[in-house]
CSV table of C-alpha atoms in Angstrom, one decimal:
chain,number,residue,atom,x,y,z
A,9,MET,CA,106.0,11.4,108.7
A,10,LYS,CA,107.8,14.7,109.0
A,11,PRO,CA,110.8,14.9,111.3
A,12,LEU,CA,110.4,17.0,114.4
A,13,MET,CA,113.5,18.9,113.4
A,14,PRO,CA,113.9,19.9,109.8
A,15,ARG,CA,117.2,18.7,108.3
A,16,PRO,CA,119.7,21.4,107.9
A,17,SER,CA,119.8,22.6,104.3
A,18,LEU,CA,123.1,23.1,102.5
A,19,HIS,CA,122.5,26.9,103.0
A,20,TRP,CA,122.4,26.5,106.8
A,21,LEU,CA,125.4,24.2,106.8
A,22,LEU,CA,127.5,26.8,104.9
A,23,LEU,CA,126.4,29.5,107.3
A,24,LEU,CA,127.3,27.4,110.3
A,25,THR,CA,130.7,26.6,108.8
A,26,ALA,CA,131.4,30.3,108.1
A,27,GLY,CA,130.3,31.2,111.6
A,28,SER,CA,132.8,28.8,113.2
A,29,ILE,CA,135.6,30.2,111.1
A,30,LEU,CA,135.0,33.8,112.3
A,31,ALA,CA,136.9,34.5,115.5
A,32,ALA,CA,134.7,35.1,118.5
A,33,ALA,CA,134.4,38.9,119.1
A,34,PRO,CA,135.8,40.1,122.4
A,35,GLU,CA,133.1,40.6,125.0
A,36,THR,CA,134.4,44.0,126.0
A,37,LEU,CA,136.2,46.9,124.4
A,38,PRO,CA,138.5,49.4,126.1
A,39,PHE,CA,137.0,52.9,126.1
A,40,PRO,CA,138.7,54.9,123.3
A,41,ALA,CA,139.7,57.9,125.5
A,42,ASP,CA,141.1,59.9,122.6
A,43,TYR,CA,138.2,59.5,120.2
A,44,ARG,CA,137.5,63.2,120.1
A,45,GLU,CA,140.9,63.5,118.4
A,46,TRP,CA,139.9,61.0,115.6
A,47,VAL,CA,138.5,62.1,112.3
A,48,PHE,CA,135.0,63.6,112.4
A,49,LEU,CA,132.7,62.2,109.7
A,50,SER,CA,129.4,64.0,110.3
A,51,SER,CA,126.8,65.2,112.8
A,52,GLY,CA,123.1,64.9,112.6
A,53,LEU,CA,120.3,66.3,114.7
A,54,GLY,CA,117.2,64.3,115.6
A,55,MET,CA,117.9,61.6,113.1
A,56,THR,CA,115.3,58.9,113.4
A,57,TYR,CA,117.0,55.6,112.8
A,58,GLY,CA,119.8,55.7,115.4
A,59,PRO,CA,120.1,53.4,118.4
A,60,LEU,CA,119.5,56.3,120.8
A,61,ALA,CA,117.1,58.2,118.5
A,62,SER,CA,115.5,61.1,120.3
A,63,ALA,CA,112.0,62.4,120.6
A,64,PRO,CA,111.3,65.1,118.1
A,65,SER,CA,110.6,67.5,120.9
A,66,LYS,CA,114.0,67.2,122.4
A,67,PRO,CA,116.4,66.1,119.6
A,68,SER,CA,119.9,64.8,120.1
A,69,PHE,CA,123.0,65.4,118.0
A,70,ASP,CA,124.9,62.3,116.7
A,71,ASN,CA,128.6,62.9,116.1
A,72,VAL,CA,130.5,60.2,114.2
A,73,PHE,CA,134.3,59.7,114.5
A,74,VAL,CA,136.6,57.2,112.8
A,75,LYS,CA,140.2,56.2,113.6
A,76,PRO,CA,142.6,58.3,111.4
A,77,ALA,CA,144.4,55.3,109.9
A,78,ALA,CA,141.1,53.8,108.7
A,79,TYR,CA,140.0,57.2,107.3
A,80,ARG,CA,143.2,57.5,105.2
A,81,GLU,CA,142.8,54.0,103.9
A,82,PHE,CA,139.2,54.8,102.9
A,83,LEU,CA,140.4,57.9,101.0
A,84,ALA,CA,142.7,55.7,99.1
A,85,SER,CA,140.5,52.7,98.4
A,86,GLY,CA,136.9,53.4,99.4
A,87,LYS,CA,137.2,50.4,101.7
A,88,TRP,CA,137.4,50.0,105.5
A,89,PRO,CA,140.5,48.0,106.6
A,90,GLU,CA,140.7,45.4,109.4
A,91,GLY,CA,140.8,47.3,112.7
A,92,THR,CA,138.5,50.1,111.5
A,93,MET,CA,136.7,51.6,114.5
A,94,PHE,CA,133.9,54.1,114.6
A,95,VAL,CA,132.6,56.0,117.6
A,96,LEU,CA,129.0,57.3,117.7
A,97,GLU,CA,128.7,60.0,120.3
A,98,VAL,CA,125.1,61.2,121.1
A,99,ARG,CA,124.7,64.6,122.8
A,100,GLY,CA,121.9,66.7,124.0
A,101,SER,CA,120.9,69.9,122.2
A,102,SER,CA,120.2,73.4,123.4
A,103,SER,CA,118.6,76.3,121.6
A,104,GLU,CA,119.1,79.4,123.6
A,105,GLY,CA,122.4,80.2,125.3
A,106,SER,CA,124.9,83.0,125.2
A,107,ILE,CA,124.3,85.1,122.1
A,108,ASN,CA,122.5,82.2,120.3
A,109,LYS,CA,118.7,82.7,120.2
A,110,ALA,CA,117.4,79.9,118.0
A,111,GLY,CA,118.5,76.8,116.1
A,112,SER,CA,120.5,74.1,118.1
A,113,PHE,CA,123.9,73.7,119.5
A,114,GLN,CA,125.5,70.8,121.3
A,115,SER,CA,125.2,70.7,125.1
A,116,GLN,CA,127.5,69.1,127.6
A,117,ALA,CA,124.8,66.4,128.3
A,118,LEU,CA,126.2,63.1,127.0
A,119,VAL,CA,123.4,60.7,126.1
A,120,GLY,CA,125.6,57.8,125.2
A,121,VAL,CA,128.7,56.5,123.3
A,122,GLU,CA,128.8,53.4,121.1
A,123,ALA,CA,131.4,51.8,118.8
A,124,GLU,CA,131.5,49.7,115.7
A,125,VAL,CA,134.7,47.7,115.1
A,126,LYS,CA,135.9,45.7,112.1
A,127,SER,CA,137.7,42.7,113.5
A,128,GLY,CA,138.4,39.3,112.1
A,129,GLY,CA,136.5,40.2,108.9
A,130,GLN,CA,133.2,41.0,110.8
A,131,TRP,CA,131.7,44.1,112.4
A,132,ASN,CA,131.1,44.1,116.1
A,133,PHE,CA,129.1,46.7,118.1
A,134,TYR,CA,129.8,47.9,121.7
A,135,GLY,CA,128.0,50.2,124.1
A,136,PHE,CA,129.7,52.4,126.6
A,137,GLY,CA,126.7,54.3,128.0
A,138,THR,CA,127.9,57.6,129.5
A,139,GLU,CA,130.9,56.3,131.4
A,140,GLN,CA,134.5,56.0,130.3
A,141,LYS,CA,134.6,52.3,131.1
A,142,PRO,CA,135.1,49.2,128.9
A,143,GLY,CA,132.2,48.8,126.5
A,144,LYS,CA,130.1,45.7,126.3
A,145,LEU,CA,129.5,43.7,123.1
A,146,PHE,CA,125.9,43.9,121.8
A,147,ALA,CA,124.3,40.5,121.3
A,148,ARG,CA,124.2,39.3,117.7
A,149,ASP,CA,120.4,39.9,117.6
A,150,ALA,CA,120.7,43.5,118.5
A,151,SER,CA,119.2,45.7,115.9
A,152,CYS,CA,122.5,47.5,115.0
A,153,TYR,CA,123.9,44.4,113.2
A,154,ALA,CA,120.9,43.9,110.9
A,155,CYS,CA,120.4,47.6,110.3
A,156,HIS,CA,124.0,48.3,109.4
A,157,SER,CA,124.2,45.2,107.2
A,158,THR,CA,121.0,45.9,105.4
A,159,ASN,CA,121.2,49.7,105.0
A,160,GLY,CA,124.8,50.8,105.1
A,161,ALA,CA,125.8,52.1,101.7
A,162,VAL,CA,129.4,50.8,102.1
A,163,ASP,CA,130.3,47.6,104.0
A,164,ASN,CA,128.0,47.9,107.0
A,165,THR,CA,128.6,51.7,107.4
A,166,PHE,CA,126.4,54.7,106.7
A,167,VAL,CA,128.6,56.4,104.2
A,168,GLN,CA,125.4,57.9,102.6
A,169,PHE,CA,125.4,60.3,105.6
A,170,TYR,CA,129.1,61.3,105.5
A,171,PRO,CA,129.3,64.1,103.0
A,172,THR,CA,133.0,64.0,102.4
A,173,LEU,CA,133.3,60.2,102.1
A,174,LEU,CA,130.2,59.6,99.8
A,175,PRO,CA,132.0,61.0,96.7
A,176,ILE,CA,135.1,59.0,97.5
A,177,ALA,CA,133.1,55.7,97.7
A,178,LYS,CA,131.3,56.5,94.5
A,179,ALA,CA,134.6,57.3,92.7
A,180,LYS,CA,136.2,54.0,94.0
A,181,GLY,CA,133.2,51.9,93.1
A,182,THR,CA,132.4,50.8,96.6
A,183,TYR,CA,129.1,52.7,97.1
A,184,ASN,CA,125.8,51.0,97.0
A,185,SER,CA,123.4,53.6,95.7
A,186,ALA,CA,120.3,51.4,96.5
A,187,LYS,CA,120.8,52.0,100.2
B,22,MET,CA,133.9,127.6,118.4
B,23,LYS,CA,134.1,123.8,118.1
B,24,PRO,CA,136.8,122.3,115.8
B,25,LEU,CA,135.6,120.5,112.8
B,26,MET,CA,137.6,117.5,113.7
B,27,PRO,CA,137.7,116.4,117.4
B,28,ARG,CA,141.2,116.3,118.8
B,29,PRO,CA,142.3,112.7,119.3
B,30,SER,CA,141.9,111.6,122.9
B,31,LEU,CA,144.5,109.8,124.8
B,32,HIS,CA,142.4,106.6,124.3
B,33,TRP,CA,142.6,106.9,120.6
B,34,LEU,CA,146.3,107.7,120.6
B,35,LEU,CA,147.0,104.6,122.6
B,36,LEU,CA,144.9,102.5,120.2
B,37,LEU,CA,146.7,103.9,117.2
B,38,THR,CA,150.1,103.2,118.9
B,39,ALA,CA,149.0,99.6,119.7
B,40,GLY,CA,147.8,99.1,116.1
B,41,SER,CA,151.2,100.2,114.7
B,42,ILE,CA,153.0,97.7,116.9
B,43,LEU,CA,150.9,94.7,115.8
B,44,ALA,CA,152.3,93.0,112.7
B,45,ALA,CA,150.2,93.5,109.6
B,46,ALA,CA,148.1,90.4,109.0
B,47,PRO,CA,148.8,88.6,105.7
B,48,GLU,CA,146.2,89.5,103.1
B,49,THR,CA,145.7,85.9,102.1
B,50,LEU,CA,145.8,82.5,103.7
B,51,PRO,CA,146.5,79.1,102.0
B,52,PHE,CA,143.5,76.8,102.0
B,53,PRO,CA,144.0,74.2,104.8
B,54,ALA,CA,143.3,71.2,102.6
B,55,ASP,CA,143.5,68.7,105.5
B,56,TYR,CA,141.2,70.6,107.9
B,57,ARG,CA,138.7,67.6,108.0
B,58,GLU,CA,141.5,65.7,109.8
B,59,TRP,CA,141.9,68.4,112.4
B,60,VAL,CA,140.1,68.1,115.8
B,61,PHE,CA,136.3,68.6,115.6
B,62,LEU,CA,135.0,70.9,118.4
B,63,SER,CA,131.3,71.0,117.7
B,64,SER,CA,128.5,71.3,115.2
B,65,GLY,CA,125.4,73.4,115.4
B,66,LEU,CA,122.3,73.5,113.2
B,67,GLY,CA,120.6,76.8,112.3
B,68,MET,CA,122.5,78.8,114.8
B,69,THR,CA,121.5,82.5,114.5
B,70,TYR,CA,124.7,84.4,115.1
B,71,GLY,CA,127.1,83.0,112.5
B,72,PRO,CA,128.5,84.8,109.5
B,73,LEU,CA,126.6,82.6,107.2
B,74,ALA,CA,123.5,82.2,109.4
B,75,SER,CA,120.7,80.4,107.6
B,76,ALA,CA,117.1,81.1,107.2
B,77,PRO,CA,115.1,79.0,109.8
B,78,SER,CA,113.2,77.3,106.9
B,79,LYS,CA,116.4,75.9,105.5
B,80,PRO,CA,119.0,75.7,108.4
B,81,SER,CA,122.7,75.0,107.8
B,82,PHE,CA,125.1,73.0,109.9
B,83,ASP,CA,128.2,74.7,111.3
B,84,ASN,CA,131.2,72.4,111.9
B,85,VAL,CA,134.1,73.8,113.8
B,86,PHE,CA,137.6,72.3,113.6
B,87,VAL,CA,140.9,73.4,115.2
B,88,LYS,CA,144.5,72.4,114.6
B,89,PRO,CA,145.6,69.4,116.7
B,90,ALA,CA,148.6,71.1,118.3
B,91,ALA,CA,146.5,74.0,119.5
B,92,TYR,CA,143.8,71.6,120.8
B,93,ARG,CA,146.4,69.8,122.9
B,94,GLU,CA,147.8,73.0,124.2
B,95,PHE,CA,144.3,74.1,125.2
B,96,LEU,CA,143.7,70.8,127.1
B,97,ALA,CA,146.8,71.6,129.1
B,98,SER,CA,146.4,75.3,129.7
B,99,GLY,CA,142.9,76.5,128.7
B,100,LYS,CA,144.7,79.0,126.4
B,101,TRP,CA,145.1,79.2,122.6
B,102,PRO,CA,148.8,79.4,121.5
B,103,GLU,CA,150.3,81.5,118.8
B,104,GLY,CA,149.5,79.8,115.4
B,105,THR,CA,146.1,78.5,116.6
B,106,MET,CA,143.8,78.1,113.6
B,107,PHE,CA,140.1,77.4,113.5
B,108,VAL,CA,138.0,76.4,110.5
B,109,LEU,CA,134.3,77.0,110.3
B,110,GLU,CA,132.6,74.8,107.7
B,111,VAL,CA,129.0,75.6,106.8
B,112,ARG,CA,127.0,72.8,105.1
B,113,GLY,CA,123.4,72.4,104.0
B,114,SER,CA,121.0,70.0,105.7
B,115,SER,CA,118.7,67.4,104.5
B,116,SER,CA,115.9,65.7,106.3
B,117,GLU,CA,114.7,62.7,104.3
B,118,GLY,CA,117.2,60.4,102.7
B,119,SER,CA,118.0,56.7,102.7
B,120,ILE,CA,116.4,55.3,105.8
B,121,ASN,CA,116.2,58.6,107.6
B,122,LYS,CA,112.7,60.1,107.7
B,123,ALA,CA,113.0,63.2,109.9
B,124,GLY,CA,115.5,65.3,111.8
B,125,SER,CA,118.5,66.6,109.9
B,126,PHE,CA,121.7,65.3,108.4
B,127,GLN,CA,124.6,67.1,106.7
B,128,SER,CA,124.4,67.3,102.9
B,129,GLN,CA,127.2,67.5,100.3
B,130,ALA,CA,126.2,71.2,99.7
B,131,LEU,CA,129.0,73.3,101.0
B,132,VAL,CA,127.8,76.8,101.9
B,133,GLY,CA,131.2,78.2,102.8
B,134,VAL,CA,134.5,77.9,104.7
B,135,GLU,CA,136.1,80.5,107.0
B,136,ALA,CA,139.1,80.6,109.2
B,137,GLU,CA,140.2,82.3,112.4
B,138,VAL,CA,144.0,82.5,113.0
B,139,LYS,CA,146.0,83.7,116.0
B,140,SER,CA,149.1,85.4,114.6
B,141,GLY,CA,151.4,88.0,116.1
B,142,GLY,CA,149.2,88.2,119.2
B,143,GLN,CA,146.0,89.1,117.3
B,144,TRP,CA,143.2,87.1,115.7
B,145,ASN,CA,142.6,87.4,111.9
B,146,PHE,CA,139.6,86.1,109.9
B,147,TYR,CA,139.7,84.8,106.4
B,148,GLY,CA,137.0,83.7,104.0
B,149,PHE,CA,137.4,80.9,101.4
B,150,GLY,CA,133.9,80.7,100.0
B,151,THR,CA,133.3,77.3,98.5
B,152,GLU,CA,136.5,76.9,96.6
B,153,GLN,CA,139.8,75.4,97.8
B,154,LYS,CA,141.7,78.5,96.9
B,155,PRO,CA,143.7,81.0,99.2
B,156,GLY,CA,141.4,82.8,101.6
B,157,LYS,CA,141.1,86.6,101.8
B,158,LEU,CA,141.5,88.5,105.0
B,159,PHE,CA,138.3,90.1,106.2
B,160,ALA,CA,138.6,93.9,106.7
B,161,ARG,CA,139.0,95.0,110.4
B,162,ASP,CA,135.5,96.4,110.4
B,163,ALA,CA,133.9,93.1,109.5
B,164,SER,CA,131.5,91.9,112.1
B,165,CYS,CA,133.5,88.8,113.0
B,166,TYR,CA,136.2,90.8,114.8
B,167,ALA,CA,133.9,92.7,117.1
B,168,CYS,CA,131.6,89.7,117.7
B,169,HIS,CA,134.3,87.3,118.7
B,170,SER,CA,136.1,89.9,120.8
B,171,THR,CA,132.9,90.9,122.6
B,172,ASN,CA,131.2,87.5,123.0
B,173,GLY,CA,133.8,84.8,122.9
B,174,ALA,CA,134.0,83.2,126.3
B,175,VAL,CA,137.8,82.4,125.9
B,176,ASP,CA,140.1,84.8,124.0
B,177,ASN,CA,138.0,85.6,121.0
B,178,THR,CA,136.6,82.1,120.6
B,179,PHE,CA,133.2,80.6,121.3
B,180,VAL,CA,134.3,78.0,123.8
B,181,GLN,CA,130.8,78.3,125.4
B,182,PHE,CA,129.6,76.2,122.4
B,183,TYR,CA,132.3,73.6,122.5
B,184,PRO,CA,131.0,71.0,125.0
B,185,THR,CA,134.3,69.2,125.7
B,186,LEU,CA,136.4,72.4,126.0
B,187,LEU,CA,134.0,74.4,128.2
B,188,PRO,CA,134.9,72.4,131.4
B,189,ILE,CA,138.6,72.5,130.6
B,190,ALA,CA,138.5,76.3,130.4
B,191,LYS,CA,136.5,76.5,133.6
B,192,ALA,CA,139.0,74.3,135.4
B,193,LYS,CA,142.0,76.3,134.1
B,194,GLY,CA,140.4,79.6,135.0
B,195,THR,CA,140.3,81.0,131.5
B,196,TYR,CA,136.5,80.9,131.0
B,197,ASN,CA,134.5,84.1,131.0
B,198,SER,CA,131.0,83.0,132.3
B,199,ALA,CA,129.5,86.4,131.5
B,200,LYS,CA,129.7,85.8,127.7
């Protein structure tokens, strides 16, 4: 007769043990008021995989910033140190304005701000919405965790989309070209 | 009988006098190797008025950076101080790569780098091309001078396209809404 609950395998026991060692992530994160003075990594328009991906008819810009100390460590080692923090800022786009007649420029319309923080050896994700208030931790089953873990070319981060960091990671041997 | 050469008007004499008072701009400018650590102002895609404007079929991204000290002065006063320096970095775009299937992200293909510097009370423009070598001063009749002077919403700069600085300039009374 089969047990109602399957016995935990060694694999699961190891995972549970590892999970209990990791510090619990703080439920909130102060709003990083100076993030626009951090190091800019890249900007995309209408990218399709983001958490706030926009409809093709009205694409948004994604601006990515990282804390300066983490950036400098990455230049030196190709790795993200403890305390690394990214901000993803999503903004609306405009096409016609002033002397510009086509293409797209960034508008004042803020769509949302999110953060990714490396803390206690794990990566945590927070959402701020459009207000400069403390951000809320995304639940572990939110898509950001699995997507970054599965598809980030360097340690849960999308270095494949950061043109100045991609060659650094390749030179330092931390780049996963299969992503 | 009309003279072959028109007599200089008072207007021209004043302009010539003003020109001789302004310090001559240096013919070259060292490459600002750390500009990617400066403050990012905005990014556009396929904008139509830039010096390296791209064909609509293959649009480029324009990334604009400014020196941190000038940025902080602008936050305080809405004005650009002596020594302000902007860098315009133009990069190619890609649409499909890694998990991204549409929209545009910035590629490693550098199209060109240019700078605008406020020095001796005037703005000077330099081109670096794609190499990290000293930039060359653009001649006074290059289109950048007249375009920035005529169309820049704040002191020869396109603050109308910088979403976080636009409201600062309006609040400080330095924004020209007619641009």
